[in-house]
mmCIF file of C-alpha atoms in Angstrom:
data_model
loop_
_atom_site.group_PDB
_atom_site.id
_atom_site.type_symbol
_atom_site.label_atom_id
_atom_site.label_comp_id
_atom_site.label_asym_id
_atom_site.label_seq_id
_atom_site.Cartn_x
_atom_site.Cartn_y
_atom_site.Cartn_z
ATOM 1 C CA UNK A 117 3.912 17.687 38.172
ATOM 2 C CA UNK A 118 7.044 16.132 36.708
ATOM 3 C CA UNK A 119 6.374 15.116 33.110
ATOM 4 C CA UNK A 120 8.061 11.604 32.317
ATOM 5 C CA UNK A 121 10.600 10.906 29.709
ATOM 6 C CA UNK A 122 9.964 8.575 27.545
ATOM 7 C CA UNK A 123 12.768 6.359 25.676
ATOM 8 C CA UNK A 124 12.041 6.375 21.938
ATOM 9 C CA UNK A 125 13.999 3.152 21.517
ATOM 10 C CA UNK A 126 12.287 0.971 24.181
ATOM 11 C CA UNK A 127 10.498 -2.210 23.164
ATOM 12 C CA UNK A 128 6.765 -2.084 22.524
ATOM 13 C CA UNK A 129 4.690 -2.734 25.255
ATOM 14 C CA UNK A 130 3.758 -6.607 24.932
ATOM 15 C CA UNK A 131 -0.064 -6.890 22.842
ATOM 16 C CA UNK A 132 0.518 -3.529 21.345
ATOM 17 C CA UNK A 133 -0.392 -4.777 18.024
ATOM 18 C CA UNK A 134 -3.947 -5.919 19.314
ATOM 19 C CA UNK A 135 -4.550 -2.347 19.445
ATOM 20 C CA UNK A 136 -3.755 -1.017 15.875
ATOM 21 C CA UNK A 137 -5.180 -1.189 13.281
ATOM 22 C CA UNK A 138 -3.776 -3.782 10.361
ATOM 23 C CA UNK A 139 -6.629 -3.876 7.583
ATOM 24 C CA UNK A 140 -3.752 -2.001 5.265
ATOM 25 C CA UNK A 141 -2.137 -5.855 5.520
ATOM 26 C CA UNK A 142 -3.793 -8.628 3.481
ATOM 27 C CA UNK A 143 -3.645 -10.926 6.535
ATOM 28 C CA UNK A 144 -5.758 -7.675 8.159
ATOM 29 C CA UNK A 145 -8.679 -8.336 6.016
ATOM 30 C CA UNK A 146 -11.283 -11.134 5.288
ATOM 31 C CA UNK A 147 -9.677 -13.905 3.160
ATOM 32 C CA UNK A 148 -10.353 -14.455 0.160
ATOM 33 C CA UNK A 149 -11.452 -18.544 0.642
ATOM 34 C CA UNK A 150 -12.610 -19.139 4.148
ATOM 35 C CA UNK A 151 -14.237 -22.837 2.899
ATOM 36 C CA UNK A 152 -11.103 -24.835 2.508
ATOM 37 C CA UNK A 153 -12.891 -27.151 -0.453
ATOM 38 C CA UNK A 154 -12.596 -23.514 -2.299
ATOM 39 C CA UNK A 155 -9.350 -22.759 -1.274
ATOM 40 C CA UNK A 156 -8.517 -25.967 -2.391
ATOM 41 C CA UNK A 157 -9.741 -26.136 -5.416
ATOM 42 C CA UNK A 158 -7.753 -22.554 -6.038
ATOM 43 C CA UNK A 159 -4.505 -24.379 -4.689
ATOM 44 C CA UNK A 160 -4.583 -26.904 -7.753
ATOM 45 C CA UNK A 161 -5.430 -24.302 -10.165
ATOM 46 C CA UNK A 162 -2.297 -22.674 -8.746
ATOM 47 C CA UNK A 163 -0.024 -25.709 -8.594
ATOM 48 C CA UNK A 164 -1.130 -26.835 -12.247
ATOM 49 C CA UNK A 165 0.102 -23.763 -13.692
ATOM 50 C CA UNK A 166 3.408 -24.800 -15.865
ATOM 51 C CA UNK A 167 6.147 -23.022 -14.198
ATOM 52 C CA UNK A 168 4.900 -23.896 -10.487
ATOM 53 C CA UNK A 169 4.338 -27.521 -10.918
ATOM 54 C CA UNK A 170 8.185 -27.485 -13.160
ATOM 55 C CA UNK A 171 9.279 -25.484 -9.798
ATOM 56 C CA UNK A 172 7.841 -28.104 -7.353
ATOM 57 C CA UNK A 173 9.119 -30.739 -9.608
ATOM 58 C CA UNK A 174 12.555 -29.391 -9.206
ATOM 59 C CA UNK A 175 12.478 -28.551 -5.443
ATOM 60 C CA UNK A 176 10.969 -32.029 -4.977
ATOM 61 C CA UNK A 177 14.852 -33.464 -7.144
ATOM 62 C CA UNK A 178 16.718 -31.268 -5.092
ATOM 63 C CA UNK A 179 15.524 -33.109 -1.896
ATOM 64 C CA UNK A 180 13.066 -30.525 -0.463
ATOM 65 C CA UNK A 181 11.139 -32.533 1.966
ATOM 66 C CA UNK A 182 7.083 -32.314 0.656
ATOM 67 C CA UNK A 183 5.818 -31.171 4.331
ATOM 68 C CA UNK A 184 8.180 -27.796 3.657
ATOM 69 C CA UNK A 185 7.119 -27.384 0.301
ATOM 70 C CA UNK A 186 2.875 -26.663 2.295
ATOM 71 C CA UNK A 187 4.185 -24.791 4.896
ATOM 72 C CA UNK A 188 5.603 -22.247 2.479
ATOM 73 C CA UNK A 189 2.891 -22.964 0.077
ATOM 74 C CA UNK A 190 0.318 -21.745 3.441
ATOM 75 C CA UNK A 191 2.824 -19.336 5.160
ATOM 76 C CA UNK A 192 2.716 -17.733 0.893
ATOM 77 C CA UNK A 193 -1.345 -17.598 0.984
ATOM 78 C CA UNK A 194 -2.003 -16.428 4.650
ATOM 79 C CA UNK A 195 0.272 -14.016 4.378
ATOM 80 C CA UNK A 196 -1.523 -12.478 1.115
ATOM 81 C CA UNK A 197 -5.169 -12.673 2.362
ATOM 82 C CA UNK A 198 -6.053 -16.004 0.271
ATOM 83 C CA UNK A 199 -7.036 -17.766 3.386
ATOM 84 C CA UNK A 200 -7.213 -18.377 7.168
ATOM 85 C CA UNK A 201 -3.938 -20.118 8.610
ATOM 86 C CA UNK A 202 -6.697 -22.238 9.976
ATOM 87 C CA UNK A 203 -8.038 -22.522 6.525
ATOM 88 C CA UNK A 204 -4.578 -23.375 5.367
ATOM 89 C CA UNK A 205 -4.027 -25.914 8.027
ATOM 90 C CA UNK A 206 -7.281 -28.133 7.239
ATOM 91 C CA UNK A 207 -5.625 -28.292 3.293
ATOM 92 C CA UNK A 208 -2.459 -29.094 4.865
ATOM 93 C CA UNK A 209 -3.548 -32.943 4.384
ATOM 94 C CA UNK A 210 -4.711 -32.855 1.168
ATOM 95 C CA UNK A 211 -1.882 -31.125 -0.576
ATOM 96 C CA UNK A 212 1.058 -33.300 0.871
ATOM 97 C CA UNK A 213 -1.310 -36.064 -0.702
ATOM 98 C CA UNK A 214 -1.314 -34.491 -4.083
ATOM 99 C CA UNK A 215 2.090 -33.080 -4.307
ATOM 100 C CA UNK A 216 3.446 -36.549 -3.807
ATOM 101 C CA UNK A 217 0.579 -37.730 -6.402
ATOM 102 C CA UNK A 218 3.184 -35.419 -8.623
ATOM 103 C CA UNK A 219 6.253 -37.029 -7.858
ATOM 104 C CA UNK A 220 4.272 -40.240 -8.202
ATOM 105 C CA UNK A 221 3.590 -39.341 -11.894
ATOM 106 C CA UNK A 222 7.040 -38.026 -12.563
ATOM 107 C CA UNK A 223 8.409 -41.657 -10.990
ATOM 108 C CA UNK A 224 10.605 -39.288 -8.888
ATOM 109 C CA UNK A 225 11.726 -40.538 -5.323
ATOM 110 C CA UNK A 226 10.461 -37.627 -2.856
ATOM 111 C CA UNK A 227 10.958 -37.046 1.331
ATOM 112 C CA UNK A 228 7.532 -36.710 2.754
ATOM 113 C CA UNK A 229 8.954 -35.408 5.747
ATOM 114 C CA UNK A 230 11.840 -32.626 7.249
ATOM 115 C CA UNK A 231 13.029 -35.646 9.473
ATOM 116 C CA UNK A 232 13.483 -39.717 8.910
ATOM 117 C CA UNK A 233 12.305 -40.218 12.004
ATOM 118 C CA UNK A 234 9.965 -37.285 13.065
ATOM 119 C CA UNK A 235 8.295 -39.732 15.617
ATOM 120 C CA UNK A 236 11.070 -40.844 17.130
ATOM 121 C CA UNK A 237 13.648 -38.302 17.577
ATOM 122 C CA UNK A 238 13.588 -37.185 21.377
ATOM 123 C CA UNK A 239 16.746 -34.858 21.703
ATOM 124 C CA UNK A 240 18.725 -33.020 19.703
ATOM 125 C CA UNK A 241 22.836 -33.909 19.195
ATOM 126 C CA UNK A 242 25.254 -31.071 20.542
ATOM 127 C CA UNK A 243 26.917 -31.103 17.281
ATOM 128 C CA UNK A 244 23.536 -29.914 15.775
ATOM 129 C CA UNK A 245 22.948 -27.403 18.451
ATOM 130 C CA UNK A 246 26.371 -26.264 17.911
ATOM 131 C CA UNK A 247 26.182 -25.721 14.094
ATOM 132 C CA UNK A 248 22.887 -23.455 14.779
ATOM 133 C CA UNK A 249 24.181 -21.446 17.866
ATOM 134 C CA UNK A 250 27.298 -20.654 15.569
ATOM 135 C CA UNK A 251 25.600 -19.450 12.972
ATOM 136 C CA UNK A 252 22.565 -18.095 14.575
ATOM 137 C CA UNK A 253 24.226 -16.338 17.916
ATOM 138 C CA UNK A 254 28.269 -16.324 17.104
ATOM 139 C CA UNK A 255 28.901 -14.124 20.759
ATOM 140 C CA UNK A 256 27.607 -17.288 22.848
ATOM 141 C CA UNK A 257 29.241 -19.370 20.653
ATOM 142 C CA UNK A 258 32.532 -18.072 20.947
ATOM 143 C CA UNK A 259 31.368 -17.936 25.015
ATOM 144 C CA UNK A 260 31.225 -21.773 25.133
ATOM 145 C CA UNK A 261 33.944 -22.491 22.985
ATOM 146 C CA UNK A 262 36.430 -20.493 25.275
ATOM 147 C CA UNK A 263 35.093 -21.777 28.644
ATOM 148 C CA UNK A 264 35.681 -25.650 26.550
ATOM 149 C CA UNK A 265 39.044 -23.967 25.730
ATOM 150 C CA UNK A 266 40.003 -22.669 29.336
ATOM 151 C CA UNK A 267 39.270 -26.055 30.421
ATOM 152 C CA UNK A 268 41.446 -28.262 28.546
ATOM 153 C CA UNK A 269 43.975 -25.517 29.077
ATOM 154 C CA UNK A 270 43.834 -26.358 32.690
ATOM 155 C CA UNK A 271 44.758 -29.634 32.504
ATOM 156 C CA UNK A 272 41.517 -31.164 32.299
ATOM 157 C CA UNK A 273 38.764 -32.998 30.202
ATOM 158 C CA UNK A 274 35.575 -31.028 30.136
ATOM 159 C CA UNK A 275 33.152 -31.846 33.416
ATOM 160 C CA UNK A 276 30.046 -33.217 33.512
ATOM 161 C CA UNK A 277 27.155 -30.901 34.753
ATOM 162 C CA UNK A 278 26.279 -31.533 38.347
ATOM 163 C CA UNK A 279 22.987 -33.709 38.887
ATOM 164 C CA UNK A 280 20.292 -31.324 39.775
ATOM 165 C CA UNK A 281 16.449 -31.855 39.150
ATOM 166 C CA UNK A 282 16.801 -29.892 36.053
ATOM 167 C CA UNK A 283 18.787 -32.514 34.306
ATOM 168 C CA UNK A 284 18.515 -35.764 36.022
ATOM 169 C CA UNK A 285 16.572 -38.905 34.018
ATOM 170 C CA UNK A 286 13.062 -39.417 34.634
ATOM 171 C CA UNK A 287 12.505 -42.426 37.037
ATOM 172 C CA UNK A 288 10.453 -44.698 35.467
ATOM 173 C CA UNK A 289 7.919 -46.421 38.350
#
């Protein structure tokens, strides 16, 4: 019987890490608050400590948005075995109300939000895509910018996609 080779720098096979073991990671193990009015309660001890809340008070000037300040605050205690991200996600409510209950005290103006509009925005410009495909994957990048190039070097003003079912408007009945 032929034995197979194996290539040592193929990808993992998909759910391979459902079948290791990960208790040497925090997020491997039990947390340490599974009731969220515990984990809670440890949150404020946390935030009331001098240099965090003079941290928060000076991401909150510099204009970072409240909702990013929780996600790192959970992303930060998941990821070190203080509690469930479900756990973190039922406090998510409760600690955009207090940190802005901080600005609120400090009579600073604070963003609630990432977005203005979170609601309302539907698409997303071309400029913005743009911005993060040039700094996130330069080789397409440079791909659409040369195909833009080519055609305006051949005379002629960028075209419009053809109409396919892909991109065509919804029809409202």
């Amino acid at each position: 019987m032929e034995q197979k080779k194996f290539d040592l720098l193929a990808p993992a096979p998909a759910g391979i890490s459902l079948t290791e073991e990960n208790r040497n990671y925090p997020w491997g193990n039990p947390p340490k608050y599974s009731d969220p009015n515990q984990a809670m309660d440890a949150a404020i001890r946390s935030l009331e400590t001098p240099s965090t809340r003079s941290n928060l008070i000076k991401m909150v000037m510099a204009g970072v948005s409240i909702e990013s300040l929780i996600e790192g605050f959970i992303y930060a205690g998941f990821e070190s075995g203080k509690f469930s991200l479900d756990t973190g996600l039922l406090m998510k409510p409760s600690l955009a109300l207090y940190l802005a209950s901080i600005a609120e005290e400090e009579e600073m103006p604070y963003r609630m939000f990432e977005s203005d509009e979170p609601l309302e925005e539907d698409e997303i410009d071309d400029v913005h895509v743009l911005k993060i495909m040039k700094k996130n994957n330069p080789r397409m990048f440079e791909f659409v910018k040369e195909k833009v190039n080519e055609e305006i070097r051949a005379g002629g003003q960028p075209q419009e996609p053809e109409q396919s079912f892909l991109n065509s408007e919804r029809e409202v009945e």
